[in-house]
Tab-separated table of C-alpha atoms in Angstrom:
chain	number	residue	atom	x	y	z
S	118	MET	CA	38.118	92.404	107.596
S	119	THR	CA	38.815	90.401	104.392
S	120	LEU	CA	39.577	91.945	101.042
S	121	ARG	CA	36.223	90.643	99.645
S	122	ALA	CA	34.282	92.269	102.510
S	123	ARG	CA	36.080	95.562	101.970
S	124	SER	CA	35.193	95.430	98.250
S	125	ARG	CA	31.461	94.900	99.057
S	126	ARG	CA	31.450	97.894	101.449
S	127	LEU	CA	33.189	100.162	98.917
S	128	GLY	CA	30.743	99.093	96.204
S	129	ALA	CA	27.790	99.911	98.430
S	130	TRP	CA	29.259	103.328	99.276
S	131	TRP	CA	29.836	104.103	95.594
S	132	ARG	CA	26.175	103.328	94.699
S	133	GLU	CA	24.813	105.453	97.559
S	134	ALA	CA	27.304	108.358	97.469
S	135	GLY	CA	25.866	110.322	94.610
S	136	SER	CA	27.540	112.018	91.680
S	137	ALA	CA	29.226	114.852	93.659
S	138	ALA	CA	31.077	112.518	96.016
S	139	GLN	CA	31.918	110.172	93.151
S	140	LEU	CA	33.440	113.080	91.168
S	141	GLY	CA	35.495	114.205	94.176
S	142	ALA	CA	36.861	110.718	94.696
S	143	VAL	CA	37.832	110.395	91.041
S	144	VAL	CA	39.607	113.787	91.070
S	145	GLY	CA	41.527	112.823	94.204
S	146	VAL	CA	42.688	109.557	92.686
S	147	LEU	CA	43.758	111.233	89.430
S	148	THR	CA	45.678	113.953	91.314
S	149	ALA	CA	47.633	111.349	93.262
S	150	LEU	CA	48.391	109.383	90.102
S	151	ILE	CA	49.581	112.455	88.164
S	152	GLY	CA	51.814	113.527	91.079
S	153	GLY	CA	53.412	110.085	91.224
S	154	VAL	CA	54.016	110.038	87.467
S	155	CYS	CA	55.659	113.494	87.541
S	156	ALA	CA	57.937	112.494	90.410
S	157	ALA	CA	58.969	109.317	88.603
S	158	ALA	CA	59.646	111.259	85.382
S	159	GLN	CA	61.835	113.729	87.290
S	160	LEU	CA	63.916	110.934	88.768
S	161	LEU	CA	64.237	109.100	85.445
S	162	GLY	CA	65.258	112.359	83.739
S	163	GLY	CA	68.289	112.677	86.058
S	164	GLU	CA	67.164	115.864	87.801
S	165	ASP	CA	67.912	116.132	91.510
S	166	PRO	CA	65.077	117.166	93.798
S	167	PRO	CA	65.521	120.664	95.242
S	168	ALA	CA	67.874	120.707	98.210
S	169	PRO	CA	66.424	121.749	101.533
S	170	ALA	CA	67.178	125.310	102.538
S	171	ALA	CA	70.217	125.686	104.756
S	172	SER	CA	69.436	126.496	108.348
S	173	GLY	CA	71.470	127.887	111.215
S	174	PRO	CA	74.175	130.576	111.294
S	175	ALA	CA	76.991	130.649	108.769
S	176	THR	CA	80.397	129.530	109.976
S	177	PRO	CA	82.652	132.599	110.248
S	178	ARG	CA	85.534	132.896	107.813
S	179	LEU	CA	88.487	135.138	108.585
S	180	GLU	CA	90.409	136.334	105.542
S	181	TYR	CA	93.491	138.498	105.332
S	182	ALA	CA	95.510	140.618	102.940
S	183	VAL	CA	99.275	141.082	103.214
S	184	THR	CA	101.262	143.995	101.802
S	185	LEU	CA	105.037	143.834	101.685
S	186	PRO	CA	106.512	147.330	101.745
S	187	ALA	CA	107.710	148.911	98.526
S	188	LEU	CA	111.148	150.492	98.355
S	189	GLU	CA	109.686	153.993	98.615
S	190	ASN	CA	108.743	153.583	102.287
S	191	HIS	CA	111.900	154.084	104.365
S	192	CYS	CA	109.770	154.348	107.502
S	193	THR	CA	108.842	150.675	107.342
S	194	SER	CA	111.228	148.828	105.073
S	195	SER	CA	114.550	147.867	103.626
S	196	TRP	CA	115.335	145.033	101.248
S	197	ILE	CA	118.435	142.883	100.911
S	198	VAL	CA	119.054	141.688	97.353
S	199	PRO	CA	121.635	138.964	96.553
S	200	ARG	CA	123.803	141.096	94.261
S	201	ASP	CA	125.946	144.208	94.079
S	202	VAL	CA	124.114	147.409	93.162
S	203	ALA	CA	126.338	150.009	91.508
S	204	ASP	CA	126.208	153.742	92.244
S	205	GLY	CA	123.840	155.425	89.812
S	206	THR	CA	121.597	152.397	89.274
S	207	PRO	CA	118.021	153.660	88.643
S	208	PHE	CA	115.695	153.480	91.626
S	209	ASP	CA	112.064	152.394	91.175
S	210	PRO	CA	110.152	153.515	94.303
S	211	ARG	CA	107.260	151.116	93.631
S	212	GLU	CA	109.449	148.036	93.359
S	213	VAL	CA	109.176	145.050	95.692
S	214	PRO	CA	112.352	143.102	94.798
S	215	ALA	CA	111.373	139.606	93.659
S	216	ASP	CA	114.803	138.189	94.566
S	217	GLY	CA	115.147	140.091	97.831
S	218	VAL	CA	114.390	139.432	101.493
S	219	LEU	CA	113.143	141.930	104.013
S	220	GLY	CA	115.747	143.670	106.127
S	221	SER	CA	115.383	143.325	109.877
S	222	GLY	CA	113.234	146.166	111.197
S	223	SER	CA	110.935	146.150	108.183
S	224	ALA	CA	107.159	146.115	108.614
S	225	ILE	CA	104.554	143.820	107.083
S	226	GLU	CA	101.071	145.293	106.700
S	227	ILE	CA	98.134	142.978	107.455
S	228	VAL	CA	94.394	143.556	107.137
S	229	ALA	CA	92.120	140.926	108.733
S	230	GLN	CA	88.399	140.789	107.926
S	231	GLU	CA	85.471	138.467	108.650
S	232	THR	CA	83.562	137.786	105.407
S	233	THR	CA	80.287	136.027	106.321
S	234	GLY	CA	78.518	138.772	108.262
S	235	ARG	CA	79.537	137.401	111.659
S	236	THR	CA	81.650	138.987	114.389
S	237	VAL	CA	84.840	137.369	115.682
S	238	VAL	CA	87.389	138.291	118.327
S	239	LEU	CA	91.120	138.448	117.611
S	240	HIS	CA	93.211	137.303	120.580
S	241	GLY	CA	96.818	137.597	119.433
S	242	LEU	CA	99.384	137.479	116.656
S	243	ARG	CA	102.672	135.577	116.867
S	244	ALA	CA	105.504	134.341	114.695
S	245	GLN	CA	106.177	130.674	114.035
S	246	VAL	CA	109.792	130.246	112.920
S	247	ARG	CA	110.360	127.678	110.177
S	248	SER	CA	114.137	127.971	109.718
S	249	ARG	CA	117.200	130.010	110.700
S	250	GLY	CA	120.493	130.600	108.901
S	251	PRO	CA	123.336	133.071	108.348
S	252	ALA	CA	122.529	136.649	107.408
S	253	ALA	CA	121.856	137.193	103.697
S	254	PRO	CA	124.734	138.736	101.685
S	255	GLY	CA	124.257	141.349	98.961
S	256	SER	CA	123.027	144.945	99.019
S	257	ARG	CA	120.587	146.474	101.485
S	258	LEU	CA	118.337	148.942	99.676
S	259	THR	CA	116.766	151.696	101.766
S	260	HIS	CA	114.705	154.668	100.620
S	261	GLY	CA	115.432	158.103	102.068
S	262	GLY	CA	111.816	159.245	102.447
S	263	CYS	CA	108.568	158.212	104.106
S	264	GLY	CA	105.343	156.997	102.491
S	265	GLY	CA	101.839	157.261	103.882
S	266	THR	CA	99.896	154.323	105.292
S	267	LEU	CA	96.316	153.783	106.440
S	268	GLN	CA	95.607	153.962	110.136
S	269	GLN	CA	97.037	150.815	111.711
S	270	ALA	CA	97.912	149.282	115.028
S	271	LEU	CA	101.722	149.467	115.219
S	272	LEU	CA	103.178	146.175	116.468
S	273	ARG	CA	106.595	144.555	116.638
S	274	ILE	CA	107.799	140.938	116.794
S	275	ASP	CA	111.240	139.922	118.001
S	276	LEU	CA	112.065	136.616	116.303
S	277	ALA	CA	114.770	135.945	118.895
S	278	THR	CA	112.171	135.422	121.623
S	279	GLN	CA	110.642	132.019	122.293
S	280	ALA	CA	107.016	133.156	122.041
S	281	GLY	CA	107.487	135.525	119.103
S	282	ALA	CA	104.353	137.390	120.166
S	283	ALA	CA	103.335	140.706	118.640
S	284	VAL	CA	103.433	143.585	121.129
S	285	PRO	CA	102.841	147.336	120.716
S	286	ARG	CA	105.886	149.239	119.434
S	287	ASP	CA	105.105	151.907	122.002
S	288	PRO	CA	104.998	150.277	125.465
S	289	ALA	CA	102.568	152.992	126.578
S	290	ALA	CA	100.099	152.247	123.763
S	291	ALA	CA	96.836	150.422	124.371
S	292	ALA	CA	96.891	146.643	124.050
S	293	PRO	CA	95.967	145.579	120.477
S	294	PHE	CA	94.207	142.387	121.626
S	295	PRO	CA	91.512	141.255	122.142
S	296	TRP	CA	89.942	143.063	119.191
S	297	THR	CA	86.528	142.609	117.562
S	298	VAL	CA	86.415	142.218	113.785
S	299	ALA	CA	83.414	142.143	111.450
S	300	GLU	CA	82.761	142.218	107.714
S	301	HIS	CA	82.556	146.007	107.617
S	302	ASP	CA	84.982	146.612	110.468
S	303	PRO	CA	88.378	145.050	109.621
S	304	ALA	CA	91.544	145.261	111.680
S	305	ALA	CA	94.755	146.692	110.190
S	306	TYR	CA	98.229	146.028	111.587
S	307	SER	CA	101.720	147.179	110.703
S	308	VAL	CA	104.016	144.499	112.146
S	309	LYS	CA	107.697	145.392	112.487
S	310	ILE	CA	109.841	142.256	112.264
S	311	GLU	CA	113.211	142.111	114.014
S	312	GLY	CA	115.654	139.232	113.817
S	313	THR	CA	119.288	138.198	113.661
S	314	GLY	CA	120.581	136.182	110.723
S	315	ARG	CA	118.208	134.936	108.024
S	316	VAL	CA	114.870	133.748	109.407
S	317	GLU	CA	111.932	132.119	107.615
S	318	PHE	CA	108.618	132.362	109.470
S	319	VAL	CA	104.845	132.544	109.217
S	320	LEU	CA	102.426	134.490	111.396
S	321	VAL	CA	99.663	132.848	113.429
S	322	LEU	CA	96.514	134.842	114.172
S	323	ASP	CA	94.501	133.448	117.106
S	324	TRP	CA	90.761	134.224	117.095
S	325	SER	CA	87.451	132.930	118.395
S	326	TRP	CA	83.688	132.968	117.854
S	327	GLY	CA	80.850	131.495	119.881
S	328	GLY	CA	83.241	129.909	122.375
S	329	ARG	CA	85.325	128.166	119.660
S	330	ARG	CA	89.026	128.954	119.268
S	331	GLU	CA	90.519	129.133	115.771
S	332	GLN	CA	93.883	129.882	114.134
S	333	THR	CA	94.689	131.451	110.782
S	334	ILE	CA	98.161	131.045	109.271
S	335	ILE	CA	99.354	134.202	107.515
S	336	ASP	CA	102.127	133.784	104.959
S	337	ASP	CA	103.519	135.254	101.741
S	338	ALA	CA	101.207	133.716	99.114
S	339	GLY	CA	101.836	130.181	100.371
S	340	ARG	CA	105.505	130.702	101.234
S	341	PRO	CA	107.107	131.724	104.536
S	342	PHE	CA	108.129	135.326	105.052
S	343	VAL	CA	111.901	135.877	105.058
S	344	VAL	CA	113.762	138.544	107.017
S	345	SER	CA	117.504	139.048	107.486
S	346	SER	CA	119.842	141.232	109.464
S	347	ALA	CA	122.249	143.315	107.383
S	348	GLU	CA	125.765	142.570	108.697
S	349	GLN	CA	126.659	140.764	105.467
S	350	ALA	CA	125.139	143.387	103.117
S	351	THR	CA	126.375	146.685	101.669
S	352	ASP	CA	124.143	149.680	102.450
S	353	MET	CA	122.648	151.531	99.487
S	354	CYS	CA	120.415	154.614	99.804
S	355	SER	CA	118.131	156.168	97.200
S	356	PHE	CA	119.198	159.642	95.998
S	357	GLN	CA	117.525	161.574	93.169
S	358	GLN	CA	115.981	158.430	91.651
S	359	THR	CA	119.242	156.442	91.768
S	360	TRP	CA	121.082	154.282	94.297
S	361	ARG	CA	124.260	155.443	96.005
S	362	ALA	CA	126.527	153.709	98.519
S	363	GLY	CA	126.009	154.530	102.195
S	364	ARG	CA	123.274	154.542	104.793
S	365	CYS	CA	120.274	156.847	104.572
S	366	GLU	CA	120.393	159.646	107.138
């Protein structure tokens, strides 16, 4: 059909349609025109159209918190500082020595938590050694008492082994992995680190969700953890809020 023929048919319809149909047609045309003008104004004004709503499940995110032991907790820590500490030097039980390294046998506390409302499965924790060197010289500071900790799975890692895998400190204890973790059900671990010489390392937490395997690197605020054996350090023990030479009994 030609354009002229279409125009004749539309004209005939308009004359025969009556006022009600004519009014409806006019309203429809005006509505379409106003909608187009508004959309053009929105684009010219630099406003983005609303984004479509996100669909599908959120991707799980596993976050962690690390606590290095303070000097007050003899049960889980000692620190080697690169200096001599004289008898009678004041002892601050809350201190975490900024210039020190952990003594071998110290424990790092880790809390792992999923933060998007999903559930994930933890499969294992292991050490990844970055460097090795001679034992750190200085003074090994050890507190003579025990501090309290939250309920944790007690693990140990021997940095001398090839795998460096975390295993229960008590061989008779239940296996710590696999373990299910959710937003309101975190996992807490106290990981005793043993090594010879000075060792820099990070921890690798293996986990999965929905058939996908993931890894989370756990470190000391972006730096490797450092632990050292104490054969090159002088033992100092806390006594009545001061340090004195000798090992804690």
